[in-house]
PDB file of C-alpha atoms in Angstrom:
ATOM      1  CA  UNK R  19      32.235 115.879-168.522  1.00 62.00           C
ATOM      2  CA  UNK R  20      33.116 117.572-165.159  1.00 81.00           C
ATOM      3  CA  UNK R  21      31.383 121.157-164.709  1.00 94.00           C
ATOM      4  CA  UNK R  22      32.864 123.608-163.096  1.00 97.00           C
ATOM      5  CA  UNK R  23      34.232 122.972-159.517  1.00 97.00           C
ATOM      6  CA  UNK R  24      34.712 124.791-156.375  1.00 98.00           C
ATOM      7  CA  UNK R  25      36.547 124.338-153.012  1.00 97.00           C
ATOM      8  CA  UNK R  26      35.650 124.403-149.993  1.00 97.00           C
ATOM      9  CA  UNK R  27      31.564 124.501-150.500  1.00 97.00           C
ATOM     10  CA  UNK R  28      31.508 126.426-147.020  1.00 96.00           C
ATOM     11  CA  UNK R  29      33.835 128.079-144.620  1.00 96.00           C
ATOM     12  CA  UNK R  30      33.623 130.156-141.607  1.00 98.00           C
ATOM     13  CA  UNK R  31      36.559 132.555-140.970  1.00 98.00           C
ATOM     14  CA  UNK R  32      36.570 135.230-138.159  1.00 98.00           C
ATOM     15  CA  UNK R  33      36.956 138.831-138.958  1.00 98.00           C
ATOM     16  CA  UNK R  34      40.376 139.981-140.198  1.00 98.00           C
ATOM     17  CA  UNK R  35      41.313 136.832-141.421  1.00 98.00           C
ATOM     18  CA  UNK R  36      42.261 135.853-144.753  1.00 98.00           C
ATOM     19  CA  UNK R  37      40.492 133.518-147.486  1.00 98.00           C
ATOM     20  CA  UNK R  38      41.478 131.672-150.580  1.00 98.00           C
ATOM     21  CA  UNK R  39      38.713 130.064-152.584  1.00 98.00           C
ATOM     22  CA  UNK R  40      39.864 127.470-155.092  1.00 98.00           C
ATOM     23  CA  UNK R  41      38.014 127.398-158.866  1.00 98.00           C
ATOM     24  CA  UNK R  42      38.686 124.792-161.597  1.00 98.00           C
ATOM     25  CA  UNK R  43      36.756 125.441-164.736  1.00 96.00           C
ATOM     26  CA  UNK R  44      35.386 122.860-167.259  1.00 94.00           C
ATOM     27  CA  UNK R  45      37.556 121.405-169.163  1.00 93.00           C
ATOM     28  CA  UNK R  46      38.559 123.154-172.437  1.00 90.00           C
ATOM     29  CA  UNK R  47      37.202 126.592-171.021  1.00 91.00           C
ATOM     30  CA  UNK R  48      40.275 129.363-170.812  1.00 91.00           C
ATOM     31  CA  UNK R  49      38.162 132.406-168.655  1.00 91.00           C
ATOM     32  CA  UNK R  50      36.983 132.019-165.032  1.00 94.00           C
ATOM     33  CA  UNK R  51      35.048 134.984-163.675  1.00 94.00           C
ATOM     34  CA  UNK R  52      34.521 135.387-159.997  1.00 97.00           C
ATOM     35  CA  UNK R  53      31.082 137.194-158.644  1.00 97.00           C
ATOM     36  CA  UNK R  54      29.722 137.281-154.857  1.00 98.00           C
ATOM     37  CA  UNK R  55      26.015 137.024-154.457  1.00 97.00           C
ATOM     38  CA  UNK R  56      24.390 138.390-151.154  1.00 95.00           C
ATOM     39  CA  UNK R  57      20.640 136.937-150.495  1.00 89.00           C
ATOM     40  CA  UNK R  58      18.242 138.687-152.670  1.00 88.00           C
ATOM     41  CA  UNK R  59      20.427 140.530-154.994  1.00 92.00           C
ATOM     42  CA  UNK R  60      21.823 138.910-158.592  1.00 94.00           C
ATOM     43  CA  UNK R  61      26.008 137.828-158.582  1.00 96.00           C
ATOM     44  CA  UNK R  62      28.139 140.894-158.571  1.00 96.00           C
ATOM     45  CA  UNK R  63      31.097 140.825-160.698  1.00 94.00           C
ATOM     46  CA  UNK R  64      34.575 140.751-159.342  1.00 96.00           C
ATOM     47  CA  UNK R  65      37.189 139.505-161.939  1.00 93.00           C
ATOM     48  CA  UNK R  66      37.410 138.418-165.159  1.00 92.00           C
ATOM     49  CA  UNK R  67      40.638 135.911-165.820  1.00 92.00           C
ATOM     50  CA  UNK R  68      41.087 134.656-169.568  1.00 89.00           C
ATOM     51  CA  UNK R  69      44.121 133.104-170.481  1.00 89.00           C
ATOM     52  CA  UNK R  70      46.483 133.955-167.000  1.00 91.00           C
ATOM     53  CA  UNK R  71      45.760 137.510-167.196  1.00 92.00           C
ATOM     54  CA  UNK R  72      43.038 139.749-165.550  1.00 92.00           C
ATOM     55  CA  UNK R  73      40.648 141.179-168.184  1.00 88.00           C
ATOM     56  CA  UNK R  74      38.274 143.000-166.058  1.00 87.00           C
ATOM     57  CA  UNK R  75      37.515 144.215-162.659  1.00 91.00           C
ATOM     58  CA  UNK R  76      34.447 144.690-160.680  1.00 91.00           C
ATOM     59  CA  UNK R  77      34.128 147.410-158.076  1.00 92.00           C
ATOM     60  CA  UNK R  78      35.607 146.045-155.271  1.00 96.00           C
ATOM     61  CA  UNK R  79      38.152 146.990-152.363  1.00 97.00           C
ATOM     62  CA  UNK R  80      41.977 146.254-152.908  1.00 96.00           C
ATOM     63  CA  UNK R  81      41.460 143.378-150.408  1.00 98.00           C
ATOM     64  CA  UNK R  82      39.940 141.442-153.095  1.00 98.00           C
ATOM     65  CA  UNK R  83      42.543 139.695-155.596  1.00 97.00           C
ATOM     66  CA  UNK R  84      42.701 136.717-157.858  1.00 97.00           C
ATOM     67  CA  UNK R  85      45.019 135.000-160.316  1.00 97.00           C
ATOM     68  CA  UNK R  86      44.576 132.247-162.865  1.00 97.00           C
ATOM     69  CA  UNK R  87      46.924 129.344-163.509  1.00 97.00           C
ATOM     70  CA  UNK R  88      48.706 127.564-166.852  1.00 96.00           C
ATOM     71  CA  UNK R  89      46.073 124.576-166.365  1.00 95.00           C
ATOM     72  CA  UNK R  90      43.406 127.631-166.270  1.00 96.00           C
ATOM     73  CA  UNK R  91      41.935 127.098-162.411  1.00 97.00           C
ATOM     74  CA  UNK R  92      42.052 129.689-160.602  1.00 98.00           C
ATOM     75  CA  UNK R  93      41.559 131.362-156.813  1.00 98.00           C
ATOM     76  CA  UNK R  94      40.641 134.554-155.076  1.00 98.00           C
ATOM     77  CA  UNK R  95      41.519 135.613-152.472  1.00 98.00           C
ATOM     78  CA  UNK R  96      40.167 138.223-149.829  1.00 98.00           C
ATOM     79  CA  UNK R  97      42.066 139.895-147.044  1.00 98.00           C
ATOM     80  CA  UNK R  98      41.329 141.280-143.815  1.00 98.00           C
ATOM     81  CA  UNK R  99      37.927 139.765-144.292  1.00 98.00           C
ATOM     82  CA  UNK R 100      34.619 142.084-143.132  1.00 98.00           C
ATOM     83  CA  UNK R 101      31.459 140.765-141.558  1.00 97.00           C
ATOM     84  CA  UNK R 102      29.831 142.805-145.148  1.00 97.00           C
ATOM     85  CA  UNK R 103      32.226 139.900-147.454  1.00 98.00           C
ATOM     86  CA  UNK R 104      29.965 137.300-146.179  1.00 98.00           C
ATOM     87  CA  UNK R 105      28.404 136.067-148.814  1.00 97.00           C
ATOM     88  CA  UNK R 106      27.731 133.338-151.603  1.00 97.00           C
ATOM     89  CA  UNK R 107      30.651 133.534-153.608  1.00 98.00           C
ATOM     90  CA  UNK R 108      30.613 132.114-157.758  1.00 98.00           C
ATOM     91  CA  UNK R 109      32.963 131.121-160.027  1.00 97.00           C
ATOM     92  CA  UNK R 110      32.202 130.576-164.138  1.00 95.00           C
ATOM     93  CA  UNK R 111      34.152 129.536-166.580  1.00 93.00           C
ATOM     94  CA  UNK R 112      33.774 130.382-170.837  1.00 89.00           C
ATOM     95  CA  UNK R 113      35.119 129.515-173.274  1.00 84.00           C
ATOM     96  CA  UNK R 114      36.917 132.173-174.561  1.00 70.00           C
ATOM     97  CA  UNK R 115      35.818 135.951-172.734  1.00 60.00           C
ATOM     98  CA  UNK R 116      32.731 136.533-171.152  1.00 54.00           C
ATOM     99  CA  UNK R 117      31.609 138.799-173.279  1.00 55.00           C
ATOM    100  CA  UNK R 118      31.241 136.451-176.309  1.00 58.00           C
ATOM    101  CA  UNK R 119      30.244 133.007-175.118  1.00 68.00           C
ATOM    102  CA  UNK R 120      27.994 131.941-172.301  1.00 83.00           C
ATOM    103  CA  UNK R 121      29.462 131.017-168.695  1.00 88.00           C
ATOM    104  CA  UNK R 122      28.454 128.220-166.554  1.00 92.00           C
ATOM    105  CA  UNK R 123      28.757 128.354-162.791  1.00 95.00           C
ATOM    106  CA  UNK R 124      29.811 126.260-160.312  1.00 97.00           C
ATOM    107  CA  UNK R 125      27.842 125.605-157.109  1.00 97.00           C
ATOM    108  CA  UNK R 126      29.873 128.121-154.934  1.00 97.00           C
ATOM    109  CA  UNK R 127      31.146 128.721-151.844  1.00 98.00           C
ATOM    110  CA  UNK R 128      29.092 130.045-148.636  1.00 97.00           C
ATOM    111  CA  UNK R 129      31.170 132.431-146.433  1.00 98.00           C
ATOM    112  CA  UNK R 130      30.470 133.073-143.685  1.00 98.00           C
ATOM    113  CA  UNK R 131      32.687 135.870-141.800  1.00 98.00           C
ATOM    114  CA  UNK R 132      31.919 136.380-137.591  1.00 97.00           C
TER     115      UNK R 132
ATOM    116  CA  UNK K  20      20.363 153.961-161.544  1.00 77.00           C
ATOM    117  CA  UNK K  21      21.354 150.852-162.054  1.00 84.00           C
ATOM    118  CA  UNK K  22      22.866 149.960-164.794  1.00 89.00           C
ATOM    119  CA  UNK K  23      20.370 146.646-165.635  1.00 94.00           C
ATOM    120  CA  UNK K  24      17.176 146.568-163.866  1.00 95.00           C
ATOM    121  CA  UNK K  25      14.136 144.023-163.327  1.00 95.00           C
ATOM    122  CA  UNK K  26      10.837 144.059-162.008  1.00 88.00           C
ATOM    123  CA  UNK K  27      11.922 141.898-158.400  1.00 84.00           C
ATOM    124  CA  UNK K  28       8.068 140.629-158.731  1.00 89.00           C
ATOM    125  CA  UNK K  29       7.311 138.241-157.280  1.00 94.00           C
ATOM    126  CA  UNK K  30       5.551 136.308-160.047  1.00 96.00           C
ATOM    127  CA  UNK K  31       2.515 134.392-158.759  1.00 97.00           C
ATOM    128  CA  UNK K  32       1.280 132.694-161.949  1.00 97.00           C
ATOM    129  CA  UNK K  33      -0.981 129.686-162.250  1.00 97.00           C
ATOM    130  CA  UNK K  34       0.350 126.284-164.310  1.00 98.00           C
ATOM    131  CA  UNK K  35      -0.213 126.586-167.544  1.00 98.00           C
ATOM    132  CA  UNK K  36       0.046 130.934-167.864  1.00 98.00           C
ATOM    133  CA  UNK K  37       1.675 132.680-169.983  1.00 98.00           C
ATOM    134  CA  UNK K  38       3.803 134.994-168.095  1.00 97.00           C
ATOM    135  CA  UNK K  39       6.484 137.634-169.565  1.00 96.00           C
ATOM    136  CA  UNK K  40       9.574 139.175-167.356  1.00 95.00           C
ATOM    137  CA  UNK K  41      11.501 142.457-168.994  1.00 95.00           C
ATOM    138  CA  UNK K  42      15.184 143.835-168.270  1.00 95.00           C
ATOM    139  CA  UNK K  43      16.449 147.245-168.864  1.00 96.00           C
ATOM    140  CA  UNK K  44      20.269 148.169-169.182  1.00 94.00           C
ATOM    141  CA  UNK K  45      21.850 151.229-169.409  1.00 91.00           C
ATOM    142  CA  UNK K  46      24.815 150.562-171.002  1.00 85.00           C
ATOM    143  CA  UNK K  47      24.370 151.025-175.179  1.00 82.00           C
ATOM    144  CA  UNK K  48      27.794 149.900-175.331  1.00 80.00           C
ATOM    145  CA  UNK K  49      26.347 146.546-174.113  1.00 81.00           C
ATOM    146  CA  UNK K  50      27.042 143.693-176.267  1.00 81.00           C
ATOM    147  CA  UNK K  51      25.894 140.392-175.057  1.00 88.00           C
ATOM    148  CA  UNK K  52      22.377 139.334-173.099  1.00 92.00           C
ATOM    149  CA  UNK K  53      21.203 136.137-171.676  1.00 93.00           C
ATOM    150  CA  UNK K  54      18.834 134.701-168.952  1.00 96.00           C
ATOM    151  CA  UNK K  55      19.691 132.743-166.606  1.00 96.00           C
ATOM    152  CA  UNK K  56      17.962 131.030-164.212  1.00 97.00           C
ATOM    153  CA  UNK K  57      18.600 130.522-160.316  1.00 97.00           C
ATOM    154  CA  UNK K  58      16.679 127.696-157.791  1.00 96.00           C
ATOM    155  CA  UNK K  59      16.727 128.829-154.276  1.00 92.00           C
ATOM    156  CA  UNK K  60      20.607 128.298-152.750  1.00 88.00           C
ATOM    157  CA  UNK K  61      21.846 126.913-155.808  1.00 93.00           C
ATOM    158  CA  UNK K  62      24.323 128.335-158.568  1.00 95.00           C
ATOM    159  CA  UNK K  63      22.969 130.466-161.796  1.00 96.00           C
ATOM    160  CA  UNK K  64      21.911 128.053-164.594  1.00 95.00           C
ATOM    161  CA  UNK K  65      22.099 129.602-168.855  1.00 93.00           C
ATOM    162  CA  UNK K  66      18.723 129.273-169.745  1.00 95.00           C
ATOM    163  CA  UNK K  67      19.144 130.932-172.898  1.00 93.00           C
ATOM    164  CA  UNK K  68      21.584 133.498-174.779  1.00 90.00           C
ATOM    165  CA  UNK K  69      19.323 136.720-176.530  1.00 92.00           C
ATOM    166  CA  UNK K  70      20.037 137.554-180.243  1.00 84.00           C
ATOM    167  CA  UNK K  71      19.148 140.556-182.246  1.00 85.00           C
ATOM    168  CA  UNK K  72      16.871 138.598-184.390  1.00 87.00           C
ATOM    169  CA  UNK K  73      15.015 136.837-181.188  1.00 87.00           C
ATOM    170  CA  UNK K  74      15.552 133.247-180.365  1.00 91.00           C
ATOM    171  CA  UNK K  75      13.121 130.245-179.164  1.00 94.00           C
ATOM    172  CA  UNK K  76      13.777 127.224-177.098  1.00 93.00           C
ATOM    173  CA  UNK K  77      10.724 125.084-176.393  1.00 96.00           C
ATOM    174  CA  UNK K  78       8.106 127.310-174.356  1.00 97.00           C
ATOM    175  CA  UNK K  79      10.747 130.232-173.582  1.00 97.00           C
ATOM    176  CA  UNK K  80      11.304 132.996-176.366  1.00 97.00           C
ATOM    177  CA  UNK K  81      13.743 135.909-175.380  1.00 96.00           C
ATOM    178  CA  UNK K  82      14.058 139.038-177.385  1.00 96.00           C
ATOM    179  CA  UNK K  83      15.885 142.001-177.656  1.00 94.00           C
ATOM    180  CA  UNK K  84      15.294 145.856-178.697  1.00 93.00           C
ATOM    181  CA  UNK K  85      18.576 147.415-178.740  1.00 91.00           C
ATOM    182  CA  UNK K  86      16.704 150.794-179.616  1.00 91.00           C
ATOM    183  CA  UNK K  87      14.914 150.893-176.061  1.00 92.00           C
ATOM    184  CA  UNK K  88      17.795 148.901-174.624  1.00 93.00           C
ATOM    185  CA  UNK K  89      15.820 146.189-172.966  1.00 92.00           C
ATOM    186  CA  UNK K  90      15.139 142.869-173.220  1.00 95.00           C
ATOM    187  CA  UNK K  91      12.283 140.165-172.337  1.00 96.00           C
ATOM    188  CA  UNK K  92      11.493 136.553-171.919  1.00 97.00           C
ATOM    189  CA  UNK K  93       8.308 135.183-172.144  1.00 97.00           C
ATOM    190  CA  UNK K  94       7.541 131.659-170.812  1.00 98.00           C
ATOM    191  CA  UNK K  95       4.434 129.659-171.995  1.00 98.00           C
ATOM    192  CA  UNK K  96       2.512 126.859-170.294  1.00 98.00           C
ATOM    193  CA  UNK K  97       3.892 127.796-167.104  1.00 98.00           C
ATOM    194  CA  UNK K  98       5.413 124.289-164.950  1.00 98.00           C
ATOM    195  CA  UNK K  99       5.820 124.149-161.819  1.00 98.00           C
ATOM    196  CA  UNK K 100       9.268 123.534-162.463  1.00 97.00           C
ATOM    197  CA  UNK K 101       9.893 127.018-163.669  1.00 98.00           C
ATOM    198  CA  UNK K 102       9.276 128.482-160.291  1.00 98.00           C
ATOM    199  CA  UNK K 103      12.665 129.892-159.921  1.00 97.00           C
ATOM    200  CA  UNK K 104      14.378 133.085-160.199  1.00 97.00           C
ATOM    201  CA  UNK K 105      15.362 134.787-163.197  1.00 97.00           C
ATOM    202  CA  UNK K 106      18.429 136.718-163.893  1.00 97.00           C
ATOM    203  CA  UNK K 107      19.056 138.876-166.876  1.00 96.00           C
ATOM    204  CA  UNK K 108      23.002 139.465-167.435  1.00 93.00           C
ATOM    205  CA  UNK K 109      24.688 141.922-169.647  1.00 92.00           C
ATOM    206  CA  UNK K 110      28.205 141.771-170.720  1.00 87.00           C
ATOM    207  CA  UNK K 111      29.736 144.531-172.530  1.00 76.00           C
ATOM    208  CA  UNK K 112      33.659 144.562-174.273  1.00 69.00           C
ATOM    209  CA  UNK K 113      34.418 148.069-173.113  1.00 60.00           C
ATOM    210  CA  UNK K 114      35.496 147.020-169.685  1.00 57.00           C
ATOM    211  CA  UNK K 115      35.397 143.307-169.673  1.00 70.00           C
ATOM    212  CA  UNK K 116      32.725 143.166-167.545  1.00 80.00           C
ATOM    213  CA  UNK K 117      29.124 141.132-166.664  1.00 87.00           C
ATOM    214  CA  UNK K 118      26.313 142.868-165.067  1.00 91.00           C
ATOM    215  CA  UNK K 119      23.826 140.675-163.859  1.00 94.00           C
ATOM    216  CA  UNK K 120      19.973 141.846-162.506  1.00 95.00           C
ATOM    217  CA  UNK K 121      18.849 141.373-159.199  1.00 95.00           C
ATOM    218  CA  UNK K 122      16.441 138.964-160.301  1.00 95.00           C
ATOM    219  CA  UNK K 123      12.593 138.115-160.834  1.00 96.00           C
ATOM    220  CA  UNK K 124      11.048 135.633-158.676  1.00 96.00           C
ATOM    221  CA  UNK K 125       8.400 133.505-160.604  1.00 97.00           C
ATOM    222  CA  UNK K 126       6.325 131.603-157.937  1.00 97.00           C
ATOM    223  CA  UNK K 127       3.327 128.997-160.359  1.00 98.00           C
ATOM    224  CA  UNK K 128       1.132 127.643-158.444  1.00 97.00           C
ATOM    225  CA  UNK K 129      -0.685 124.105-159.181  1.00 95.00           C
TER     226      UNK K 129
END
């Protein structure tokens, strides 16, 4: 079975620009959480998606938004990007909601802002 | 404070240690725990979910103490394989939301 995929693996966008980040979870899974790791901390949570509808909500700006679609992928997207949202950023996908079964990640996506 | 914390370490352990990490969260509304673990550049890998009642898989053994709110993972016979870092994560229902730790880095050494 396919894991969890993620498009593109890395991108380079210029400062003020806009990015979309494209998820598809495994097969059978309903949630996809987003995070965005920076080197040397752990993933920080930014959304929670289960069944089409946000769940939960890290703390992050406004320019930060998501949505999930009826075959359950799902993509975030970040406006007016900052040289700060550079990062390595996750998606996961569960089963049901994060909070009762385990996620599994996909290999990300590396932005890098200029 | 925040709200789940690790000992960054590093780890330097030799093959074939015993060597135990610990997590603290803040949260007693918390409701799930796992490890994961992370190799450098790639994505977060479940290494194990944490009951109540303490759980085993091979040489790893994770427990929890909901009392003092923390939890641990011990890893015996150290690889070199496990040279990686590991990430405790707590979820809790209250606002939907997964806190992971920033990590302990386990280094073992031939």
């Amino acid at each position: 079975d396919a894991g969890v995929t993620q498009s593109p693996t890395h991108l380079i966008k210029t400062r003020g620009q806009h990015v979309t980040l494209r998820c598809s979870p495994i097969s059978g899974h309903k949630s996809v959480s987003w995070y965005q790791q920076v080197l040397g901390q752990g993933p920080q949570f930014i959304f929670q998606y289960y069944e089409k509808e946000e769940r939960g909500r890290g703390n992050f700006p406004d320019r930060f938004s998501a949505r999930q679609f009826p075959n359950y992928s799902s993509e975030l997207n970040v406006n007016a990007l900052l040289l700060g949202d550079s990062a390595l950023y996750l998606c996961a996908s569960s089963f049901e909601g994060v909070d009762l079964n385990e996620q599994y990640f996909g290999p990300g996506t590396r932005l890098t802002v200029t | 404070r925040k709200e789940v914390e690790q000992d960054p370490g590093p780890f330097n352990v030799p093959e074939g240690a015993t060597v135990a990490f610990n997590c603290t969260y803040s949260n007693s509304a918390s409701q799930s725990f796992f490890w994961y673990r992370q190799d450098c550049r790639k994505e977060p890998k479940l290494l194990m979910s944490v009951y109540s009642s303490g759980n085993e898989d091979g040489r790893f053994t994770a427990q929890l103490n909901r009392a003092s709110q923390y939890i641990s993972l011990l890893i015996r016979d150290s690889k070199l394989s496990d040279s990686a870092t590991y990430l405790c994560v707590v979820t809790h229902t209250g606002g939907f939301k997964t806190i992971f730790g920033a990590g302990t880095r386990l280094f073992v050494k031939a």
